[in-house]
Short mmCIF file of C-alpha atoms in Angstrom, two decimals:
data_model
loop_
_atom_site.label_atom_id
_atom_site.label_comp_id
_atom_site.label_asym_id
_atom_site.label_seq_id
_atom_site.Cartn_x
_atom_site.Cartn_y
_atom_site.Cartn_z
CA MET A 17 22.44 -36.24 -29.53
CA PRO A 18 21.82 -35.20 -33.24
CA LYS A 19 21.09 -31.96 -33.82
CA LEU A 20 17.02 -32.90 -35.18
CA TRP A 21 16.31 -34.37 -31.79
CA ASN A 22 17.46 -30.88 -29.98
CA GLU A 23 15.13 -29.11 -32.02
CA THR A 24 12.36 -31.59 -31.43
CA ILE A 25 13.01 -31.39 -27.33
CA ASP A 26 13.04 -27.54 -27.93
CA ALA A 27 9.46 -27.47 -29.66
CA HIS A 28 8.17 -29.59 -27.48
CA ARG A 29 9.24 -27.51 -24.40
CA ALA A 30 7.66 -24.54 -26.68
CA ALA A 31 4.82 -26.05 -27.04
CA VAL A 32 4.21 -26.99 -23.16
CA ARG A 33 5.24 -23.71 -22.37
CA THR A 34 2.77 -22.05 -24.86
CA ALA A 35 -0.22 -24.34 -23.76
CA VAL A 36 0.56 -23.94 -19.77
CA MET A 37 0.56 -19.68 -20.48
CA ASP A 38 -2.64 -19.97 -22.40
CA THR A 39 -4.44 -22.15 -19.80
CA THR A 40 -3.47 -20.15 -17.01
CA ALA A 41 -4.32 -16.24 -18.63
CA ALA A 42 -7.80 -18.24 -19.74
CA LEU A 43 -8.16 -19.40 -16.03
CA VAL A 44 -7.48 -15.86 -14.50
CA ALA A 45 -9.62 -14.31 -17.10
CA GLU A 46 -12.40 -16.82 -15.48
CA GLN A 47 -11.75 -16.85 -11.90
CA GLY A 48 -9.51 -13.98 -10.91
CA LEU A 49 -5.79 -13.97 -10.30
CA ALA A 50 -6.12 -15.14 -6.38
CA SER A 51 -8.01 -18.47 -7.00
CA VAL A 52 -6.04 -20.00 -9.42
CA THR A 53 -3.82 -22.63 -8.48
CA MET A 54 -0.82 -24.97 -10.01
CA SER A 55 -2.71 -28.27 -9.87
CA GLN A 56 -5.80 -26.59 -11.80
CA ILE A 57 -3.38 -25.38 -13.87
CA ALA A 58 -1.63 -28.34 -14.80
CA LYS A 59 -4.72 -30.48 -14.57
CA GLU A 60 -6.32 -28.44 -17.18
CA SER A 61 -2.95 -27.97 -19.35
CA GLY A 62 -3.07 -32.10 -19.46
CA ILE A 63 0.56 -32.12 -17.87
CA GLY A 64 1.52 -33.31 -14.38
CA ARG A 65 2.20 -30.90 -11.45
CA ALA A 66 5.71 -31.94 -11.04
CA THR A 67 6.22 -31.49 -14.46
CA LEU A 68 4.85 -28.06 -14.22
CA TYR A 69 7.07 -26.82 -11.95
CA LYS A 70 9.72 -27.58 -13.77
CA TYR A 71 8.46 -24.64 -15.93
CA PHE A 72 7.54 -22.44 -13.52
CA PRO A 73 7.62 -21.64 -10.10
CA ASP A 74 4.49 -20.48 -9.81
CA VAL A 75 0.89 -19.18 -11.20
CA GLU A 76 2.40 -15.06 -11.11
CA ALA A 77 5.54 -16.27 -13.08
CA ILE A 78 3.36 -18.39 -15.59
CA LEU A 79 1.19 -14.92 -15.79
CA LEU A 80 3.98 -12.68 -16.20
CA ALA A 81 5.70 -14.97 -19.10
CA TRP A 82 2.37 -14.89 -20.85
CA HIS A 83 2.04 -11.13 -20.74
CA GLU A 84 5.43 -10.76 -21.95
CA ARG A 85 4.84 -12.76 -24.91
CA GLN A 86 1.49 -10.74 -25.29
CA ILE A 87 3.51 -7.76 -24.97
CA GLY A 88 6.05 -8.77 -27.41
CA GLY A 89 3.41 -9.96 -30.11
CA HIS A 90 1.58 -6.20 -29.77
CA LEU A 91 4.73 -4.49 -30.30
CA ASP A 92 5.51 -6.72 -33.50
CA LEU A 93 1.64 -6.10 -34.41
CA LEU A 94 2.35 -2.22 -34.47
CA VAL A 95 5.59 -2.97 -36.34
CA GLU A 96 3.95 -4.80 -39.39
CA ALA A 97 1.17 -2.07 -39.32
CA ARG A 98 3.95 0.57 -39.92
CA ASP A 99 6.10 -1.31 -42.41
CA ARG A 100 2.77 -2.04 -44.47
CA ALA A 101 1.77 1.14 -44.90
CA ASP A 102 2.58 3.86 -47.61
CA GLY A 103 4.23 7.24 -46.41
CA PRO A 104 4.80 8.72 -43.17
CA GLY A 105 1.10 10.08 -42.43
CA GLU A 106 -0.38 6.69 -43.28
CA ARG A 107 2.36 5.02 -41.10
CA LEU A 108 1.47 6.52 -38.14
CA LYS A 109 -2.35 6.42 -38.88
CA ALA A 110 -1.46 2.75 -38.93
CA VAL A 111 0.14 2.19 -35.95
CA LEU A 112 -1.95 4.46 -33.91
CA GLU A 113 -4.89 2.45 -35.45
CA ALA A 114 -3.38 -0.51 -34.28
CA PHE A 115 -2.75 0.34 -31.35
CA ALA A 116 -6.11 1.77 -30.23
CA LEU A 117 -7.72 -1.74 -31.03
CA ILE A 118 -5.02 -3.89 -29.25
CA SER A 119 -6.43 -1.07 -25.87
CA GLN A 120 -9.93 -1.87 -26.98
CA GLU A 121 -9.18 -5.20 -26.60
CA SER A 122 -6.84 -5.42 -23.59
CA ARG A 123 -9.02 -3.50 -21.70
CA ARG A 124 -11.87 -6.43 -21.33
CA HIS A 125 -9.49 -8.97 -20.01
CA HIS A 126 -8.20 -6.82 -17.12
CA ASP A 127 -9.74 -6.40 -14.01
CA THR A 128 -7.68 -3.81 -11.66
CA ASP A 129 -5.93 -6.21 -9.38
CA LEU A 130 -4.80 -8.28 -12.23
CA SER A 131 -3.86 -4.81 -14.09
CA ALA A 132 -2.04 -3.23 -11.01
CA PHE A 133 -0.11 -6.54 -10.84
CA LEU A 134 1.01 -7.15 -14.29
CA HIS A 135 1.83 -3.55 -14.40
CA ARG A 136 4.61 -3.39 -12.04
CA ASP A 137 6.21 -5.75 -14.12
CA GLN A 138 9.51 -3.74 -15.49
CA HIS A 139 8.93 -5.60 -19.14
CA VAL A 140 5.73 -3.32 -19.24
CA ALA A 141 7.78 0.04 -18.72
CA GLU A 142 10.30 -1.06 -21.24
CA ALA A 143 7.51 -1.77 -23.89
CA GLN A 144 6.05 1.52 -23.19
CA GLN A 145 9.31 3.33 -23.97
CA ARG A 146 9.82 1.20 -27.04
CA LEU A 147 5.89 2.19 -27.94
CA HIS A 148 6.56 5.76 -27.03
CA GLY A 149 9.89 6.01 -29.33
CA MET A 150 8.18 4.32 -32.00
CA VAL A 151 5.15 6.70 -32.35
CA ARG A 152 7.62 9.80 -31.52
CA ASP A 153 9.50 9.20 -34.60
CA LEU A 154 6.08 8.71 -36.85
CA VAL A 155 5.60 12.19 -35.50
CA ALA A 156 8.99 13.51 -35.67
CA GLU A 157 8.63 12.51 -39.76
CA GLY A 158 5.04 14.29 -39.80
CA VAL A 159 6.40 17.11 -38.95
CA ARG A 160 9.50 17.41 -40.92
CA THR A 161 6.85 16.86 -44.04
CA GLY A 162 4.68 19.76 -42.68
CA ASP A 163 1.67 17.37 -41.91
CA LEU A 164 1.88 17.85 -38.28
CA ARG A 165 2.43 20.62 -35.85
CA ASP A 166 5.89 21.96 -35.31
CA ASP A 167 4.96 24.16 -32.10
CA ILE A 168 5.37 21.07 -29.31
CA ALA A 169 7.85 18.44 -29.56
CA PRO A 170 7.22 15.18 -31.01
CA GLY A 171 7.57 13.19 -27.57
CA GLU A 172 5.09 15.42 -26.15
CA LEU A 173 2.60 14.69 -28.99
CA ALA A 174 3.37 10.92 -28.51
CA THR A 175 2.22 10.80 -24.99
CA TYR A 176 -0.60 13.19 -25.85
CA CYS A 177 -1.68 10.40 -28.47
CA LEU A 178 -0.88 7.43 -26.77
CA HIS A 179 -3.10 8.62 -23.57
CA ALA A 180 -5.88 9.96 -26.07
CA LEU A 181 -6.14 6.18 -27.52
CA THR A 182 -6.62 4.07 -24.52
CA ALA A 183 -10.09 5.83 -24.31
CA ALA A 184 -10.72 3.06 -26.55
CA GLY A 185 -11.22 0.98 -23.95
CA ASP A 186 -14.73 2.69 -23.30
CA LEU A 187 -15.62 2.58 -26.74
CA PRO A 188 -18.32 0.16 -27.74
CA SER A 189 -17.43 -0.46 -31.32
CA LYS A 190 -14.60 -0.60 -34.04
CA ALA A 191 -15.98 2.57 -35.66
CA ALA A 192 -16.18 4.44 -32.48
CA VAL A 193 -12.14 3.59 -32.34
CA ARG A 194 -11.34 4.92 -35.82
CA ARG A 195 -13.46 7.95 -35.08
CA LEU A 196 -11.17 8.37 -31.87
CA VAL A 197 -8.23 7.99 -34.17
CA THR A 198 -9.46 10.67 -36.60
CA VAL A 199 -9.57 13.11 -33.67
CA THR A 200 -6.40 12.19 -32.22
CA LEU A 201 -4.83 12.91 -35.35
CA ALA A 202 -6.62 15.65 -35.71
CA GLY A 203 -5.08 17.61 -32.63
CA MET A 204 -1.72 17.25 -34.00
CA ARG A 205 -2.26 19.05 -36.93
CA PRO A 206 -0.65 22.23 -37.85
CA ASP A 207 -2.31 24.80 -36.15
CA ASP A 208 -3.74 27.55 -38.50
CA THR A 209 -5.00 29.85 -36.46
CA PRO A 210 -3.98 33.32 -36.67
CA MET B 27 -28.41 20.68 24.51
CA PRO B 28 -28.46 24.19 23.23
CA LYS B 29 -27.93 24.47 19.16
CA LEU B 30 -24.71 26.10 19.76
CA TRP B 31 -23.38 23.11 21.79
CA ASN B 32 -24.29 20.62 18.90
CA GLU B 33 -22.42 22.95 16.86
CA THR B 34 -19.44 23.16 18.84
CA ILE B 35 -19.28 19.07 18.97
CA ASP B 36 -20.38 18.75 15.03
CA ALA B 37 -17.31 21.32 14.26
CA HIS B 38 -14.83 19.51 16.71
CA ARG B 39 -15.92 15.88 15.27
CA ALA B 40 -15.78 17.33 11.92
CA ALA B 41 -11.73 18.45 12.38
CA VAL B 42 -10.74 15.04 13.81
CA ARG B 43 -11.91 13.28 10.90
CA THR B 44 -10.51 15.92 8.63
CA ALA B 45 -7.03 15.52 10.85
CA VAL B 46 -7.18 11.44 10.79
CA MET B 47 -8.04 11.48 6.93
CA ASP B 48 -4.80 13.69 6.54
CA THR B 49 -2.45 11.78 8.38
CA THR B 50 -3.49 8.72 6.88
CA ALA B 51 -3.21 10.00 3.38
CA ALA B 52 0.39 11.35 4.38
CA LEU B 53 1.28 8.59 5.94
CA VAL B 54 -0.04 5.43 3.16
CA ALA B 55 1.75 8.15 0.63
CA GLU B 56 5.19 7.72 2.77
CA GLN B 57 4.92 3.94 3.63
CA GLY B 58 2.53 2.32 1.09
CA LEU B 59 -0.93 0.92 2.29
CA ALA B 60 0.07 -2.33 3.79
CA SER B 61 2.52 -1.07 6.57
CA VAL B 62 0.16 1.43 8.07
CA THR B 63 -1.73 0.33 11.34
CA MET B 64 -4.41 1.90 13.16
CA SER B 65 -2.21 2.80 16.33
CA GLN B 66 0.35 4.84 13.81
CA ILE B 67 -2.37 6.88 12.95
CA ALA B 68 -4.11 7.42 16.26
CA LYS B 69 -0.29 8.73 17.73
CA GLU B 70 -0.11 11.02 14.41
CA SER B 71 -3.33 12.45 14.92
CA GLY B 72 -2.48 13.27 18.45
CA ILE B 73 -5.87 10.97 19.98
CA GLY B 74 -6.52 7.89 21.53
CA ARG B 75 -6.83 4.46 19.84
CA ALA B 76 -10.05 4.08 21.48
CA THR B 77 -10.96 7.63 20.05
CA LEU B 78 -9.76 6.64 16.64
CA TYR B 79 -11.70 3.80 16.24
CA LYS B 80 -15.12 5.96 17.05
CA TYR B 81 -14.88 7.50 13.93
CA PHE B 82 -13.60 4.57 12.01
CA PRO B 83 -13.31 0.62 11.82
CA ASP B 84 -9.95 0.25 9.91
CA VAL B 85 -7.14 1.94 7.47
CA GLU B 86 -9.07 1.63 4.43
CA ALA B 87 -11.86 2.73 5.67
CA ILE B 88 -10.39 6.27 6.60
CA LEU B 89 -8.42 6.35 3.01
CA LEU B 90 -11.67 5.55 1.17
CA ALA B 91 -13.28 8.45 3.28
CA TRP B 92 -9.99 11.16 2.30
CA HIS B 93 -10.44 9.78 -1.33
CA GLU B 94 -14.02 10.40 -1.32
CA ARG B 95 -13.52 14.20 0.25
CA GLN B 96 -10.86 14.40 -2.34
CA ILE B 97 -12.87 13.34 -5.21
CA GLY B 98 -15.53 15.89 -3.94
CA GLY B 99 -12.81 18.36 -3.75
CA HIS B 100 -11.75 17.68 -7.47
CA LEU B 101 -15.25 17.89 -8.86
CA ASP B 102 -16.20 21.26 -7.04
CA LEU B 103 -12.50 22.78 -8.39
CA LEU B 104 -14.02 22.00 -11.99
CA VAL B 105 -17.68 23.40 -11.34
CA GLU B 106 -16.03 26.24 -9.97
CA ALA B 107 -13.40 26.76 -13.16
CA ARG B 108 -16.88 26.29 -15.27
CA ASP B 109 -18.56 29.31 -13.91
CA ARG B 110 -15.97 31.56 -13.59
CA ALA B 111 -15.11 31.34 -17.48
CA ASP B 112 -16.88 33.82 -19.89
CA GLY B 113 -18.27 31.88 -23.13
CA PRO B 114 -18.91 28.09 -23.86
CA GLY B 115 -15.04 27.41 -25.61
CA GLU B 116 -13.62 29.13 -22.43
CA ARG B 117 -15.53 26.85 -19.98
CA LEU B 118 -14.80 23.71 -21.88
CA LYS B 119 -10.78 25.12 -21.96
CA ALA B 120 -11.21 26.03 -18.18
CA VAL B 121 -12.67 22.39 -17.17
CA LEU B 122 -10.14 20.89 -19.34
CA GLU B 123 -7.22 22.53 -17.99
CA ALA B 124 -8.45 22.25 -14.61
CA PHE B 125 -8.63 18.82 -14.89
CA ALA B 126 -5.35 18.13 -16.50
CA LEU B 127 -3.45 19.54 -13.77
CA ILE B 128 -5.50 17.65 -11.38
CA SER B 129 -4.31 14.69 -12.95
CA GLN B 130 -0.80 15.76 -13.33
CA GLU B 131 -0.87 16.38 -9.31
CA SER B 132 -2.78 12.95 -8.44
CA ARG B 133 -0.57 11.08 -10.42
CA ARG B 134 2.46 11.48 -8.61
CA HIS B 135 0.67 10.52 -5.17
CA HIS B 136 -0.51 7.11 -6.96
CA ASP B 137 1.71 3.81 -6.64
CA THR B 138 0.00 1.29 -8.62
CA ASP B 139 -1.78 -0.92 -5.64
CA LEU B 140 -3.04 2.02 -4.14
CA SER B 141 -4.58 3.18 -6.97
CA ALA B 142 -5.95 -0.27 -7.48
CA PHE B 143 -7.48 0.04 -4.32
CA LEU B 144 -8.85 3.11 -4.67
CA HIS B 145 -10.04 3.27 -7.93
CA ARG B 146 -12.27 -0.19 -6.97
CA ASP B 147 -14.59 2.29 -4.83
CA GLN B 148 -17.83 3.38 -6.19
CA HIS B 149 -17.62 6.53 -5.58
CA VAL B 150 -15.15 6.88 -8.29
CA ALA B 151 -16.74 5.39 -11.08
CA GLU B 152 -19.76 7.85 -10.03
CA ALA B 153 -17.16 11.05 -9.93
CA GLN B 154 -15.79 9.91 -13.34
CA GLN B 155 -19.38 9.81 -14.67
CA ARG B 156 -20.23 13.25 -13.27
CA LEU B 157 -16.86 14.64 -14.84
CA HIS B 158 -17.68 12.94 -18.41
CA GLY B 159 -21.59 14.30 -18.22
CA MET B 160 -20.08 17.77 -17.63
CA VAL B 161 -17.69 17.97 -19.97
CA ARG B 162 -19.94 16.13 -22.72
CA ASP B 163 -22.10 18.76 -22.13
CA LEU B 164 -19.57 21.44 -22.71
CA VAL B 165 -18.56 20.23 -25.64
CA ALA B 166 -22.07 19.91 -27.12
CA GLU B 167 -22.67 23.49 -26.20
CA GLY B 168 -19.25 24.25 -28.79
CA VAL B 169 -21.03 21.53 -31.65
CA ARG B 170 -23.95 24.07 -31.35
CA THR B 171 -22.34 27.23 -31.34
CA GLY B 172 -20.15 25.77 -34.66
CA ASP B 173 -17.42 25.80 -32.81
CA LEU B 174 -16.56 22.24 -32.36
CA ARG B 175 -16.70 19.34 -34.97
CA ASP B 176 -20.73 17.59 -35.67
CA ASP B 177 -19.77 14.69 -36.97
CA ILE B 178 -18.82 12.87 -33.81
CA ALA B 179 -21.18 12.52 -30.65
CA PRO B 180 -20.11 14.88 -27.89
CA GLY B 181 -20.23 12.01 -25.73
CA GLU B 182 -17.38 9.91 -27.48
CA LEU B 183 -15.72 13.69 -27.57
CA ALA B 184 -15.67 13.65 -24.16
CA THR B 185 -13.96 10.22 -23.72
CA TYR B 186 -11.71 11.45 -25.64
CA CYS B 187 -10.49 14.73 -24.13
CA LEU B 188 -10.46 12.97 -20.60
CA HIS B 189 -8.18 10.38 -21.54
CA ALA B 190 -5.98 12.61 -23.50
CA LEU B 191 -5.21 14.76 -20.78
CA THR B 192 -4.63 11.62 -18.22
CA ALA B 193 -1.13 12.23 -20.63
CA ALA B 194 -0.85 14.98 -17.98
CA GLY B 195 0.83 12.61 -15.33
CA ASP B 196 3.58 11.87 -17.48
CA LEU B 197 4.23 15.81 -18.10
CA PRO B 198 7.23 17.36 -16.57
CA SER B 199 5.35 21.21 -15.93
CA LYS B 200 2.25 22.91 -15.90
CA ALA B 201 3.62 24.89 -19.33
CA ALA B 202 3.41 21.19 -21.25
CA VAL B 203 -0.19 20.80 -19.70
CA ARG B 204 -1.42 23.39 -21.12
CA ARG B 205 0.37 22.64 -24.76
CA LEU B 206 -1.62 19.21 -24.00
CA VAL B 207 -5.15 21.16 -23.94
CA THR B 208 -3.97 23.07 -26.79
CA VAL B 209 -3.35 19.93 -28.41
CA THR B 210 -6.52 17.81 -27.19
CA LEU B 211 -8.96 21.09 -28.20
CA ALA B 212 -7.47 21.17 -31.57
CA GLY B 213 -8.79 17.78 -32.35
CA MET B 214 -12.23 18.78 -31.69
CA ARG B 215 -12.53 21.43 -34.16
CA PRO B 216 -14.58 21.29 -37.42
CA ASP B 217 -12.92 19.09 -39.64
CA ASP B 218 -12.14 21.37 -42.63
CA THR B 219 -10.14 18.92 -44.94
CA PRO B 220 -12.30 18.13 -48.19
#
């Protein structure tokens, strides 16, 4: 087959995958994981049930694929936020703020069962490690420039940061999330108490 | 029946309940929630299966009772830590440190399924609210004395605190947990930047 034809097929497959994942995520958010069926997903996605099974074996597999795509998208957002900012202090702030806003947004979608299901996924652990590494490197940069405290290891400070910012899920507004980022960053400033 | 006799029966019942709850918690920690049976719990607790059913209808009920007792015990510890400390700054620090150490300890016992099961419990929400209220009041006290920042509401600072301290679950030592408390408190100091 000519290359163009292959590309057309690939694009079509990717579009079907995307539509199926988005439909499934919306259905699960509405009804909960337990009650969504493959037939319902096929119908709502506008494809045949047999076709759907060529793409995914079950609802869980679709949801994991969707979640993997979400996580990848979130990490990309953080990398973009980092690379758009000027200087170490601004870079760290931009990443923390982007992460806090994502935490606020994601929290709303999660019931505890769904969250437990998704967080058994190995991809989550890997993404958390990459995220932790990214924040740790930015913190280390801030320690070198003297903007952040050097009495605690950057890895520990990164762990503190990421947990503190999950508070965003309990906060009502973006303004509150920005205040949270301010407080979280303030905790990492050099300790001037004698 | 004489009062003493009633008290003896009550004490016996309480002792059986305690033994059953502790046995169940240990079995669930070892084997996971799904595989523990009432027969196994009766056997390990040294009582008959029929007797066990007079106390609890199923494994989930035992585990919820155990968890409720744990949460109550943890809140008591925090109140004790608060009341033992001198002055507002020390009281807040004592409560935060006690909470962080409990978080570190509890995290080790939780797999995600068990955690999702327990956290659907209404008692958890109530305990979290009491805890949040306790920390918020201590923060408000610190704001009044000028030790903590007044540009952010005490309730928001309490939310920040409690999330930041859950980082203790990912930290390897008590020394690291104390450093976490230091950083978390530092975030709430008055903002001196011009």
